[in-house]
Amino acid sequence: MTQTPPVPALRLQGRRIVVTGGARGIGASIASRCASEGADVAILDLLDEPGRATAAAIGGSFHRVDLTDDTETRTVLSDAIDALGGIDVLVNNAGILRFGPLLEITAEEWDEMFRINTRAMLTTTQVAAKRMIADRRPGVVTSGKIINMASMGGKTGGAGQGHYAASKAAVIALTRVTALELGPEAITANCICPGYVLTEMGAATRTDAMVAEWSSYSPLGRLAQPEDVAGVAAFLASADADYLTGQSVNVTGGMIMH
Ligand SMILES: NC(=O)c1ccc[n+]([C@@H]2O[C@H](COP(=O)([O-])OP(=O)(O)OC[C@H]3O[C@@H](n4cnc5c(N)ncnc54)[C@H](O)[C@@H]3O)[C@@H](O)[C@H]2O)c1
């Protein structure tokens, strides 16, 4: 039997973690949870003021970036990693949600969705993973972890969300490829598929009737709070998940079970 390594008092002590889209919502909750478990956290986001406020509240750093700009993303992420002194965990959380009937979605709307929800994830993964590989120390169990934010819609589809659901299905596939190609470098890659999380996303069109209807789809009878997702992300970022890779973890309150 192998010996179980000692569990540190703070599970993420000393881990250098970058969270995209960490200014608010699920990303802010992940950033906060990781910091409370001892991590050094850098937030990348388009939103200047909430990004700075969240970073200040958790003792982290904020780096403004438009993730749809490939060149800017490479520069800002590299600078953020330099400031952290390296990177142990990349949380690709930033994303947008738009609605539109399949027959009306324009090429521009499709491209916008994929630029942020999927292509930016490839760019940040390339930058972060190259650094993880370069900094890999001999004998370490894991040289880095990549956590991507997908969605229940990436598995089930969603009427009126053709471009969103397709972009999130692509995230699940990209996660698997990342796990396959970077596993030999001791890098793990997993994604989270949240169900319905009560954040700014979708808030403009949310009604009490919708909340009641969607709550009824969960055996737990409620929708998720950002903290429900953050706890799973912190677990994936920790040594407790060292042998977990290529997975898409449903955080849906049981709305889906596959
Ligand atoms: N809320 C839900 O019900 C739900 C369900 C499933 C999946 N998700 C996913 O979880 C992630 C977080 O969603 P949320 O609910 O917290 O939404 P949110 O809108 O509150 O937060 C998204 C964050 O991403 C940032 N962002 C968007 N475009 C950006 C860009 N071009 N450059 C830099 N930053 C950018 C935003 O500024 C914002 O801070 C998203 O990927 C979303 O698709 C959310």
Short mmCIF file of N, CA, C and O in Angstrom, two decimals, residues 63 74-84:
data_model
loop_
_atom_site.label_atom_id
_atom_site.label_comp_id
_atom_site.label_asym_id
_atom_site.label_seq_id
_atom_site.Cartn_x
_atom_site.Cartn_y
_atom_site.Cartn_z
N HIS A 63 -5.99 41.67 -13.62
CA HIS A 63 -5.38 41.98 -14.91
C HIS A 63 -6.50 42.13 -15.92
O HIS A 63 -7.19 41.17 -16.24
N ARG A 74 -2.53 36.70 -24.81
CA ARG A 74 -1.20 36.08 -24.59
C ARG A 74 -0.32 36.97 -23.71
O ARG A 74 0.35 36.50 -22.79
N THR A 75 -0.33 38.27 -24.02
CA THR A 75 0.53 39.21 -23.27
C THR A 75 0.08 39.31 -21.82
O THR A 75 0.89 39.19 -20.89
N VAL A 76 -1.22 39.55 -21.62
CA VAL A 76 -1.72 39.78 -20.25
C VAL A 76 -1.58 38.51 -19.41
O VAL A 76 -1.16 38.57 -18.25
N LEU A 77 -1.89 37.36 -19.99
CA LEU A 77 -1.77 36.13 -19.21
C LEU A 77 -0.30 35.85 -18.86
O LEU A 77 0.01 35.47 -17.73
N SER A 78 0.59 36.05 -19.82
CA SER A 78 2.01 35.84 -19.53
C SER A 78 2.48 36.76 -18.41
O SER A 78 3.20 36.33 -17.50
N ASP A 79 2.05 38.03 -18.45
CA ASP A 79 2.43 38.97 -17.39
C ASP A 79 1.87 38.52 -16.04
O ASP A 79 2.55 38.62 -15.01
N ALA A 80 0.62 38.06 -16.06
CA ALA A 80 -0.01 37.61 -14.80
C ALA A 80 0.75 36.41 -14.23
O ALA A 80 0.98 36.33 -13.02
N ILE A 81 1.14 35.50 -15.10
CA ILE A 81 1.89 34.32 -14.64
C ILE A 81 3.25 34.74 -14.10
O ILE A 81 3.70 34.24 -13.05
N ASP A 82 3.91 35.66 -14.79
CA ASP A 82 5.21 36.17 -14.29
C ASP A 82 5.05 36.78 -12.90
O ASP A 82 5.87 36.56 -12.01
N ALA A 83 3.98 37.56 -12.75
CA ALA A 83 3.75 38.22 -11.45
C ALA A 83 3.51 37.20 -10.34
O ALA A 83 3.90 37.41 -9.19
N LEU A 84 2.88 36.07 -10.70
CA LEU A 84 2.64 35.01 -9.70
C LEU A 84 3.89 34.18 -9.45
O LEU A 84 3.96 33.41 -8.50
#
